[in-house]
Short mmCIF file of C-alpha atoms and ligand atoms in Angstrom, two decimals:
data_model
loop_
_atom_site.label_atom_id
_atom_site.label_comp_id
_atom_site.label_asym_id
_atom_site.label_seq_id
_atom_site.Cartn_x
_atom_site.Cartn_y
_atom_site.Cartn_z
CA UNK A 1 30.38 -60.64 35.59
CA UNK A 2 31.62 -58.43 37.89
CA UNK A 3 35.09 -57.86 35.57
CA UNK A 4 33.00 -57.45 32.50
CA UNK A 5 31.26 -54.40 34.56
CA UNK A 6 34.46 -52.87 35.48
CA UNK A 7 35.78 -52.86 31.69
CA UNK A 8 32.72 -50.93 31.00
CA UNK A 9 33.17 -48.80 33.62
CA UNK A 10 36.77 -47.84 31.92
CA UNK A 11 36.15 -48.34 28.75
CA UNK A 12 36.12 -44.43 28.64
CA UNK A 13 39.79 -44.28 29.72
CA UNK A 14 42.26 -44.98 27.44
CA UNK A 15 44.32 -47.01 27.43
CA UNK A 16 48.32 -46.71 25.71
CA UNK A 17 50.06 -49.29 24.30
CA UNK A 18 53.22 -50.11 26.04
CA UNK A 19 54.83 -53.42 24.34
CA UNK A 20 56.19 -56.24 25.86
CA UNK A 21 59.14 -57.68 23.99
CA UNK A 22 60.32 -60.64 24.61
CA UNK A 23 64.04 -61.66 23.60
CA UNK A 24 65.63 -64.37 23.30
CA UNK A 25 68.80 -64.41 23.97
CA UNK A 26 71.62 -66.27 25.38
CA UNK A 27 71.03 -69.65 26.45
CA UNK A 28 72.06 -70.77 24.04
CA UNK A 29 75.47 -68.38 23.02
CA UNK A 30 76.68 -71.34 25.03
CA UNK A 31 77.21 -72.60 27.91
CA UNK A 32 80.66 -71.64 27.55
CA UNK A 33 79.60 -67.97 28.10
CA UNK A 34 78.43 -69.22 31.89
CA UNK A 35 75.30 -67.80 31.01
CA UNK A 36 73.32 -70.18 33.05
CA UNK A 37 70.41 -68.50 34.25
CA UNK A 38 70.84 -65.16 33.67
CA UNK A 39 67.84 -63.51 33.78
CA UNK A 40 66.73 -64.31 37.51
CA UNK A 41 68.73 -61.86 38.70
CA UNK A 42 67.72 -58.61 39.24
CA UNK A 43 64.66 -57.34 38.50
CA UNK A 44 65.49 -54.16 37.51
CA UNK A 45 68.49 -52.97 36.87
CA UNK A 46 71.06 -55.14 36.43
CA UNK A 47 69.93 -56.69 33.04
CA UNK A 48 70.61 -60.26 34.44
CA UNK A 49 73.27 -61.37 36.18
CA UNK A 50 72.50 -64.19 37.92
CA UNK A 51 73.57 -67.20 39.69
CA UNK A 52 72.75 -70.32 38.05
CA UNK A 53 70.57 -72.32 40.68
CA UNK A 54 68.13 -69.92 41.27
CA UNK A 55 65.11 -71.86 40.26
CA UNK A 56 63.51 -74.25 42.16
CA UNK A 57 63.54 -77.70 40.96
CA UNK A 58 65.86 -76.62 38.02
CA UNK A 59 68.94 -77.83 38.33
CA UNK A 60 72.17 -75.68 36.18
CA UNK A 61 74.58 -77.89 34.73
CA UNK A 62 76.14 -75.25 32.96
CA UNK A 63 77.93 -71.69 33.60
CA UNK A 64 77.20 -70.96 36.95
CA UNK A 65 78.71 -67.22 37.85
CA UNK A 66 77.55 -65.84 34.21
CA UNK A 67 76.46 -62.23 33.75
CA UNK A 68 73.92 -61.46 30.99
CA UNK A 69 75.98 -58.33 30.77
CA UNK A 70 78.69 -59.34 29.36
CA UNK A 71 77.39 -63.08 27.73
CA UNK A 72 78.37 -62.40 24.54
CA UNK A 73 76.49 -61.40 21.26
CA UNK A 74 73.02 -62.96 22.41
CA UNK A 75 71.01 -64.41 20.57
CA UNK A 76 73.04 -66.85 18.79
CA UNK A 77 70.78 -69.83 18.08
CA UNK A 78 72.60 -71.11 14.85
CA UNK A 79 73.43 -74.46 15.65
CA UNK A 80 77.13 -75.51 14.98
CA UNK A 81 76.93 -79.29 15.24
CA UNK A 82 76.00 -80.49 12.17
CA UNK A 83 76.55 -83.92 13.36
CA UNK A 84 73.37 -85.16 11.73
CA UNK A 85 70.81 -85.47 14.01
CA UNK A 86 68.52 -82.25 14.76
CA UNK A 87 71.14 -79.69 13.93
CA UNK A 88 70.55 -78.32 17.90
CA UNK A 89 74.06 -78.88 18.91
CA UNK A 90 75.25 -75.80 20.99
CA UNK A 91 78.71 -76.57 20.87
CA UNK A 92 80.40 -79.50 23.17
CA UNK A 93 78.80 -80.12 25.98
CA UNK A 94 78.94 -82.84 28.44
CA UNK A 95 75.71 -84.16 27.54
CA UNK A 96 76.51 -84.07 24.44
CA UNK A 97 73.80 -82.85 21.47
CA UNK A 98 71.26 -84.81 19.30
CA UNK A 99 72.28 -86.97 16.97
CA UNK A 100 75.14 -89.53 17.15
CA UNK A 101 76.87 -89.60 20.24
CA UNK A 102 74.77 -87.79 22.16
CA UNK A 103 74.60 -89.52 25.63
CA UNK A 104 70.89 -88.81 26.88
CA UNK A 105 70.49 -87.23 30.82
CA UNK A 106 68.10 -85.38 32.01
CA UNK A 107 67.13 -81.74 30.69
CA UNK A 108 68.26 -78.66 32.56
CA UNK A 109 68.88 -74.88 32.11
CA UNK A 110 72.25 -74.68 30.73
CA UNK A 111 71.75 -73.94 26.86
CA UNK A 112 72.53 -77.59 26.20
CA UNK A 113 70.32 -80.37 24.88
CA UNK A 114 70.90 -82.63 27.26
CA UNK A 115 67.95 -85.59 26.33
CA UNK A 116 69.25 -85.23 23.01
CA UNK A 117 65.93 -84.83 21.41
CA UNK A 118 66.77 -81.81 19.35
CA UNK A 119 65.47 -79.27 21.59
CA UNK A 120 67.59 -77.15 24.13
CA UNK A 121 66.52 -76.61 27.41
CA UNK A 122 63.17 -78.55 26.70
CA UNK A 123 61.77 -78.26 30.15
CA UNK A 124 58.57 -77.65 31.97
CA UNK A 125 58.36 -79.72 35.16
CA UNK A 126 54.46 -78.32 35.80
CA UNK A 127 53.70 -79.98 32.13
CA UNK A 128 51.64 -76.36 32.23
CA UNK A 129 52.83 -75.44 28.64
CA UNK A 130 55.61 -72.72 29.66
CA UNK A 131 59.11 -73.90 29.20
CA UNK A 132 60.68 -73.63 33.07
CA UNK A 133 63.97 -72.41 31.01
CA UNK A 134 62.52 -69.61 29.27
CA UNK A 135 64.17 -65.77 29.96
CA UNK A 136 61.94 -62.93 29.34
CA UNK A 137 61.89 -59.79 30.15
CA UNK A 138 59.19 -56.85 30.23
CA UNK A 139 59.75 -53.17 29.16
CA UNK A 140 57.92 -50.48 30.74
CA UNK A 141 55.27 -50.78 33.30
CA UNK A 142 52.13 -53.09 33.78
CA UNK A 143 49.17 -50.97 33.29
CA UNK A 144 47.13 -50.03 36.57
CA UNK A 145 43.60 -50.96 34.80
CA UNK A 146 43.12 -53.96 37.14
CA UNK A 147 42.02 -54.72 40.70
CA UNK A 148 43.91 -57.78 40.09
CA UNK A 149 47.31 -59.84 39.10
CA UNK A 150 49.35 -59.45 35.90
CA UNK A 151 50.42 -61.91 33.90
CA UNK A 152 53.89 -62.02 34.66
CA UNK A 153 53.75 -61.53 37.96
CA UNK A 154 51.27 -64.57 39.11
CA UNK A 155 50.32 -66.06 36.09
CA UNK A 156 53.79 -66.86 34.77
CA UNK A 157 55.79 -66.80 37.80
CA UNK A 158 53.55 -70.17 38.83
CA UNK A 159 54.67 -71.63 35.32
CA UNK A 160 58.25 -70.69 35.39
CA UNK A 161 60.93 -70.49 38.21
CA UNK A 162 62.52 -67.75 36.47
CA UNK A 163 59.57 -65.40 36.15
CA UNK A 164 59.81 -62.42 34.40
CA UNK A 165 62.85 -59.95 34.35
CA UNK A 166 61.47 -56.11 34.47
CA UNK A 167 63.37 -54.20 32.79
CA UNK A 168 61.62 -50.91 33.70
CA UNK A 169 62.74 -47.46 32.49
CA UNK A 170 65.83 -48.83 31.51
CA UNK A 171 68.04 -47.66 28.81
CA UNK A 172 67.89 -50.71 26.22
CA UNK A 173 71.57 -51.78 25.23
CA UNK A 174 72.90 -55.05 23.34
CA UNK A 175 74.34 -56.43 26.85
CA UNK A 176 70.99 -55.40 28.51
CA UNK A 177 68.90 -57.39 25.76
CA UNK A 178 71.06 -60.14 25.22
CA UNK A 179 70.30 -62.41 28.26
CA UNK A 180 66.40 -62.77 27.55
CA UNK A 181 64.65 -64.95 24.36
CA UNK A 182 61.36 -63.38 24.78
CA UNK A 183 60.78 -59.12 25.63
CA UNK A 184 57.01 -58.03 26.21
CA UNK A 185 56.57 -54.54 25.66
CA UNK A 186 53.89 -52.91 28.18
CA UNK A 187 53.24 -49.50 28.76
CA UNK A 188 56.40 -47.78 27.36
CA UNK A 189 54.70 -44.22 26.00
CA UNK A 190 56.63 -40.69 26.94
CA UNK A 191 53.59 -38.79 26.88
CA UNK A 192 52.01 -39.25 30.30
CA UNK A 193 51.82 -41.40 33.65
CA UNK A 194 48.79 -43.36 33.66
CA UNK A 195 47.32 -43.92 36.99
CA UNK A 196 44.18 -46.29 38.57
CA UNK A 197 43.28 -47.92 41.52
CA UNK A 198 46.06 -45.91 43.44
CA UNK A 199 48.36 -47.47 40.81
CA UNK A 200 50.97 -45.20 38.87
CA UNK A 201 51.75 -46.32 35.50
CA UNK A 202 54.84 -44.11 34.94
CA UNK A 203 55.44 -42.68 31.65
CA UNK A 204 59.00 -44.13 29.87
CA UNK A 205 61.57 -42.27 28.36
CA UNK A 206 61.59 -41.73 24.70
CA UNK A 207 63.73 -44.63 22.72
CA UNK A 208 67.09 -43.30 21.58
CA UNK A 209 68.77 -44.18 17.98
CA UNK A 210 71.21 -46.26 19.64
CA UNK A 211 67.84 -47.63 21.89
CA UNK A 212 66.05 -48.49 18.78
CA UNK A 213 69.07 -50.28 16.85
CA UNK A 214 70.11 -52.27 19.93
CA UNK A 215 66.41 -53.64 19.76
CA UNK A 216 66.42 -54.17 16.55
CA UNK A 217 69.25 -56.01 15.92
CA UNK A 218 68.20 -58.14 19.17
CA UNK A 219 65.05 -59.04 17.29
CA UNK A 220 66.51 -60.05 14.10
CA UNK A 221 69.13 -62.04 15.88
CA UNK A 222 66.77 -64.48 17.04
CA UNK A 223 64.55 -62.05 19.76
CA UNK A 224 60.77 -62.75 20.04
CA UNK A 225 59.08 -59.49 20.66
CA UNK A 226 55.15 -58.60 22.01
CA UNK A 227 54.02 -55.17 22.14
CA UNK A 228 50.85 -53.95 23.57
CA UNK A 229 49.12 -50.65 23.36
CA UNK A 230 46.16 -48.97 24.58
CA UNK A 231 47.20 -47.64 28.28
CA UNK A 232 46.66 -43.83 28.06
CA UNK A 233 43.26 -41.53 26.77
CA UNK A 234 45.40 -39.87 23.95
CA UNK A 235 46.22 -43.19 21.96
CA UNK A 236 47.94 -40.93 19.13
CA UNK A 237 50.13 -40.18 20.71
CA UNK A 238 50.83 -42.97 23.12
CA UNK A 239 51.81 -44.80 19.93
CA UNK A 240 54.47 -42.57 18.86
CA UNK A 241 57.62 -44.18 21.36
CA UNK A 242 56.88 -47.51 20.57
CA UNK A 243 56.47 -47.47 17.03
CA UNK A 244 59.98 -46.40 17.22
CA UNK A 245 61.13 -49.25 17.97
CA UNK A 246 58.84 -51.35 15.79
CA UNK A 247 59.21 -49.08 12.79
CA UNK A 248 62.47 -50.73 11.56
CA UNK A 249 60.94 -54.32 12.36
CA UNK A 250 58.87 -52.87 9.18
CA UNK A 251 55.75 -53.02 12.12
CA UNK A 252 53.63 -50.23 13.47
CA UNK A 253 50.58 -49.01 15.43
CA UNK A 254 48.08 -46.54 13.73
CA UNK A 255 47.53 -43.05 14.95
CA UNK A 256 44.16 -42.83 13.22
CA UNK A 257 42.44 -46.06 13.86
CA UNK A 258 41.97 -45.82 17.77
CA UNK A 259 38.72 -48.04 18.05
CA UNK A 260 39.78 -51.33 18.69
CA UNK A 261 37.23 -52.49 20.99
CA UNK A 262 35.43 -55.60 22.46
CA UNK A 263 35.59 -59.48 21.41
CA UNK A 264 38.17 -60.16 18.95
CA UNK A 265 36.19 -63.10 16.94
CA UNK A 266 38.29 -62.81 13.78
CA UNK A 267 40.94 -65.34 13.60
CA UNK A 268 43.01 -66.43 10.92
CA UNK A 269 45.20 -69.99 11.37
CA UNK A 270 48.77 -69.60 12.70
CA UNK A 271 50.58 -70.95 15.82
CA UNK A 272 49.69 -67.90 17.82
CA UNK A 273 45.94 -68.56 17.04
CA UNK A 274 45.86 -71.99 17.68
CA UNK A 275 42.72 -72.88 19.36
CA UNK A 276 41.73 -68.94 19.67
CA UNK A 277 38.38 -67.95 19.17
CA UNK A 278 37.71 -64.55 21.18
CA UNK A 279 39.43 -62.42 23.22
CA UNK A 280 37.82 -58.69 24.68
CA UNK A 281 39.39 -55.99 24.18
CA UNK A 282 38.89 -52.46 25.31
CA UNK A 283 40.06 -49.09 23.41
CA UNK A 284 42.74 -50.24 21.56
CA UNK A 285 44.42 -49.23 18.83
CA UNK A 286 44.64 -51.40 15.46
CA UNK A 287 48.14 -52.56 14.50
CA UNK A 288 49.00 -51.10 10.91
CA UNK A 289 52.34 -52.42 9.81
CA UNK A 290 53.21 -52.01 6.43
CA UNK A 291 55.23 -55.41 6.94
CA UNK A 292 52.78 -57.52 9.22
CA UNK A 293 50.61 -60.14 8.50
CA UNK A 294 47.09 -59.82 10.00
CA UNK A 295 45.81 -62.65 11.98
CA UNK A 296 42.51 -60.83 13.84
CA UNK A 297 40.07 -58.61 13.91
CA UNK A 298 37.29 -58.07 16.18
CA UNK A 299 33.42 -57.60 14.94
CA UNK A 300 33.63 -54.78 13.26
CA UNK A 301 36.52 -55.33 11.18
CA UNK A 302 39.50 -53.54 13.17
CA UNK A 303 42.86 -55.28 12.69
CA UNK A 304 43.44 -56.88 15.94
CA UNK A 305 46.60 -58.80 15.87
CA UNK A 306 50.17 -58.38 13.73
CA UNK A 307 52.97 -60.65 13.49
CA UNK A 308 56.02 -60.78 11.22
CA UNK A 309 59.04 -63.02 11.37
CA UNK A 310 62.09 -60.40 11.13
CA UNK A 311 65.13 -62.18 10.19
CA UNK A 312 65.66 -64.84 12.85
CA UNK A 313 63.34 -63.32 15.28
CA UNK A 314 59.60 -63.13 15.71
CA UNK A 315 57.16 -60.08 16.36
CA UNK A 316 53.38 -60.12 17.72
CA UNK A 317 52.04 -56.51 17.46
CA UNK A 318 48.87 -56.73 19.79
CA UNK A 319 46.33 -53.70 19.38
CA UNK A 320 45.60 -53.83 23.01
CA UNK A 321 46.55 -54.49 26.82
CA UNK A 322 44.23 -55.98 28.50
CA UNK A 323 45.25 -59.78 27.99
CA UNK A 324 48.31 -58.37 30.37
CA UNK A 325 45.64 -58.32 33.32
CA UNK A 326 44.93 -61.88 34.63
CA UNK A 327 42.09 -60.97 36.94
CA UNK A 328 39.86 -60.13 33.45
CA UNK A 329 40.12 -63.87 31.91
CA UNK A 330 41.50 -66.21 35.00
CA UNK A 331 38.67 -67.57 35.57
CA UNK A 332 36.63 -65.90 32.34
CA UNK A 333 34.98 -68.53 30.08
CA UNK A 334 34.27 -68.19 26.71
CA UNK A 335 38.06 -66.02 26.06
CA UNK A 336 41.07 -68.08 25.63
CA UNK A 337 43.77 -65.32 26.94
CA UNK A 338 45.67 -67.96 28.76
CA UNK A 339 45.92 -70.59 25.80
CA UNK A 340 46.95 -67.08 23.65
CA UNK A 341 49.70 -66.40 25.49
CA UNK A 342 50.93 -69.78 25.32
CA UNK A 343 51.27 -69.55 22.07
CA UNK A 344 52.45 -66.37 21.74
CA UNK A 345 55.57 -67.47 24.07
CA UNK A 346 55.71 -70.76 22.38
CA UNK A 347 56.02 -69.14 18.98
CA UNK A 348 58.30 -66.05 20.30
CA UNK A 349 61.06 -68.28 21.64
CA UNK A 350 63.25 -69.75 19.44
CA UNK A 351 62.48 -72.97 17.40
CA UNK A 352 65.41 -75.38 18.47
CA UNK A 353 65.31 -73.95 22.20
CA UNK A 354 62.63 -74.27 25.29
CA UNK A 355 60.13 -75.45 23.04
CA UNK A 356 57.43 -77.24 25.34
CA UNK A 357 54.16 -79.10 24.18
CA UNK A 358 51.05 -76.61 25.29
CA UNK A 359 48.67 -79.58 27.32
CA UNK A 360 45.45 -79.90 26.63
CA UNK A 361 42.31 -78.24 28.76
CA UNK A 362 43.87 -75.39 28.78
CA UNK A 363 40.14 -73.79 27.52
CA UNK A 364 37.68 -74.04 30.21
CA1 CA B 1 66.29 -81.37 24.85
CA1 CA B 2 69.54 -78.10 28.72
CA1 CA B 3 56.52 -74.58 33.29
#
C-alpha cells in the first residue's frame, strides 16, 4: 500500500506529459547498411552508432561497424522479396528469407530473417515477451515522481540487451531517428524543470519545424511512437511542445480537460488492450486527437488512451506518466502496467520485424 499512499500524497503535483516515441527504424534498411545494432551505442548523444556485438547472448551476423547516423533512410520495412513465402525478405542475405530457398539458422540481430519464419529479427532469448532485437529510444527525461526504477532503465533493460537509447535534449533529425523502431516520449515540455525526491526533471527545448517534420516523417515511415503527459502542475501548458509534434500525426493532448485521474477501467478491444483491465493514473491530461481512436477511459468518463496508425507507423497517445515508474505496479496486483506495455511495444514495432509472442502469467 505504501505506493498507493505516496500517489496520494502527489496527486496535488502535476504532472506534464513528456512522450516517449518509439521508432522503428533501421534494422531492417538492410543489413547492407551495417546497421547491426545500432542503437546500443551511446546513450546520449550520438544517436546510435554502435558496434554490432554489444548484447549479451545476441550474436550479429550482419553489419558490424554501422552508424545509425548515417544508415540510410530508416525505416524501410517494405519487403522486396516477393519470393512467395511471407513477403519479409530484406534483401539477400546469407540466411536467406522466408519462403523458397530460404535455408533456416538460427535468429539474430542483423535485419535478416534468418529461421525463415516470416519475421525479422524474431528473438527473445528470456521468452519474457520483449523482442531482444528491438531499438528504442526515449525523448526527454523520466519524470522524478518515484522513489523507484523506470521502466526502461530496469524493467526493460532485464528484457532486452539493448535497453533503451536516451535521446535526451537532443535536437531530433532524420539520421538521429532513423536507427530506433520504437521512440517513447517522456517529459519533453519547455515550460519548466520538474523536480522530486532530489530528482531534476529538466525542461526540453521547444520542437523546431525541421524537429517536428523529421518526426513525422519517421513515424509515417514505419516509426511506432508513445507519448506521455502529466509531469508538471501547469498541464496547459506542459502540453503545448509535444502536441507539436503529434499535431501533424493528426493526434493531440487537450489543454482543457486536465483531470485524468485514478483507475483506468474503460477498455475497448485492440492489441494494446489485450488482457487490460485497470491501470491508475494520477493528474493526467485526456488525449483529444481529432484523428485518434479512443481505447480507455477511466471511471468517470475521461479519454484515457489514443492510438492511430499514421501511414506505416503506429501512435499510442497516453493521458498520463505514471506507467513509466516501475516501483508503482512491479509488484502491484490488480493493474496490468507490465502486460500494457508489452503490448504497446509489441504493437509499436513493425509487423514483419521483432515480433515476439507475449507469454502467459504475465498478470499476477
Ligand atoms: Ca525470423
Ligand atoms: Ca535476424
Ligand atoms: Ca527479451
Amino acid at each position: 500500500m505504501s505506493f498507493r499512499l505516496r500517489s496520494l500524497t502527489l496527486s496535488g503535483l502535476a504532472f506534464a506529459l513528456a512522450g516517449l516515441t518509439i521508432a522503428c527504424a533501421s534494422k531492417n534498411d538492410g543489413d547492407k547498411d551495417g546497421l547491426g545494432l545500432g542503437a546500443k551505442g551511446g546513450t546520449s548523444s550520438s544517436g546510435g552508432g554502435g558496434s554490432g556485438g554489444s548484447g549479451p547472448g545476441i550474436p550479429i551476423t550482419g553489419g558490424s561497424t554501422g552508424s545509425g547516423a548515417t544508415g540510410g533512410t530508416g525505416i524501410v520495412v517494405t519487403p522486396t522479396g516477393g519470393s512467395g513465402g511471407m513477403g519479409a525478405s530484406a534483401g539477400g542475405s546469407p540466411s536467406g528469407t522466408a519462403g523458397a530457398g530460404c535455408i533456416p539458422a538460427p535468429e539474430v540481430c542483423d535485419g535478416e530473417d534468418n529461421d525463415c519464419n516470416g519475421i525479422i529479427d524474431d528473438l527473445d532469448a528470456g521468452h519474457d515477451g520483449v523482442c531482444d532485437c528491438l531499438n528504442i529510444a526515449t525523448v526527454g527525461e523520466i519524470g522524478p515522481w518515484s522513489n523507484g526504477g523506470d521502466v526502461f532503465s530496469s524493467w526493460l533493460d532485464a528484457r532486452s540487451p539493448q535497453g533503451a537509447v536516451a535521446l535526451g535534449d537532443q535536437v531530433l533529425t532524420a539520421e538521429l531517428l532513423a536507427p530506433f523502431e520504437v521512440i517513447v516520449l517522456l517529459h519533453v515540455a519547455d515550460t519548466t524543470d520538474v523536480s522530486s525526491n532530489g530528482v531534476t526533471a529538466h525542461k526540453h527545448h521547444t520542437f523546431s519545424t525541421d524537429e517536428i517534420a523529421a518526426f513525422d516523417a519517421w513515424v509515417t515511415k514505419g516509426g511506432g511512437m508513445m507519448s506521455t503527459i502529466g509531469y508538471t502542475g501547469d498541464e496547459a501548458s506542459e502540453v503545448t511542445n509535444v502536441n507539436l509534434l503529434l499535431a501533424p500525426l493528426g493526434m493531440a493532448y487537450s489543454n482543457t480537460k486536465l483531470d485524468l485521474q485514478g483507475y483506468v477501467t474503460d477498455w475497448a478491444q485492440h492489441p494494446v488492450t489485450n488482457g487490460i483491465s485497470s491501470i491508475n493514473t494520477q493528474n493526467g491530461v485526456e488525449p483529444d486527437g481529432p484523428m485518434g481512436t479512443t481505447l480507455a477511459h477511466d471511471s468517470g468518463g475521461r479519454v484515457a488512451l489514443q492510438v492511430k496508425e499514421a501511414g506505416d507507423g503506429h501512435v499510442i497517445v497516453w493521458g498520463d506518466e505514471w506507467v513509466t515508474y516501475d516501483s508503482e505496479w512491479a509488484n502491484v496486483k490488480g493493474e496490468q502496467v507490465e502486460l500494457f506495455w508489452l503490448n504497446v511495444l509489441k504493437w509499436l514495432s513493425p509487423p514483419k520485424t521483432c515480433q515476439v509472442p507475449i507469454p502467459p502469467g504475465i498478470v499476477k
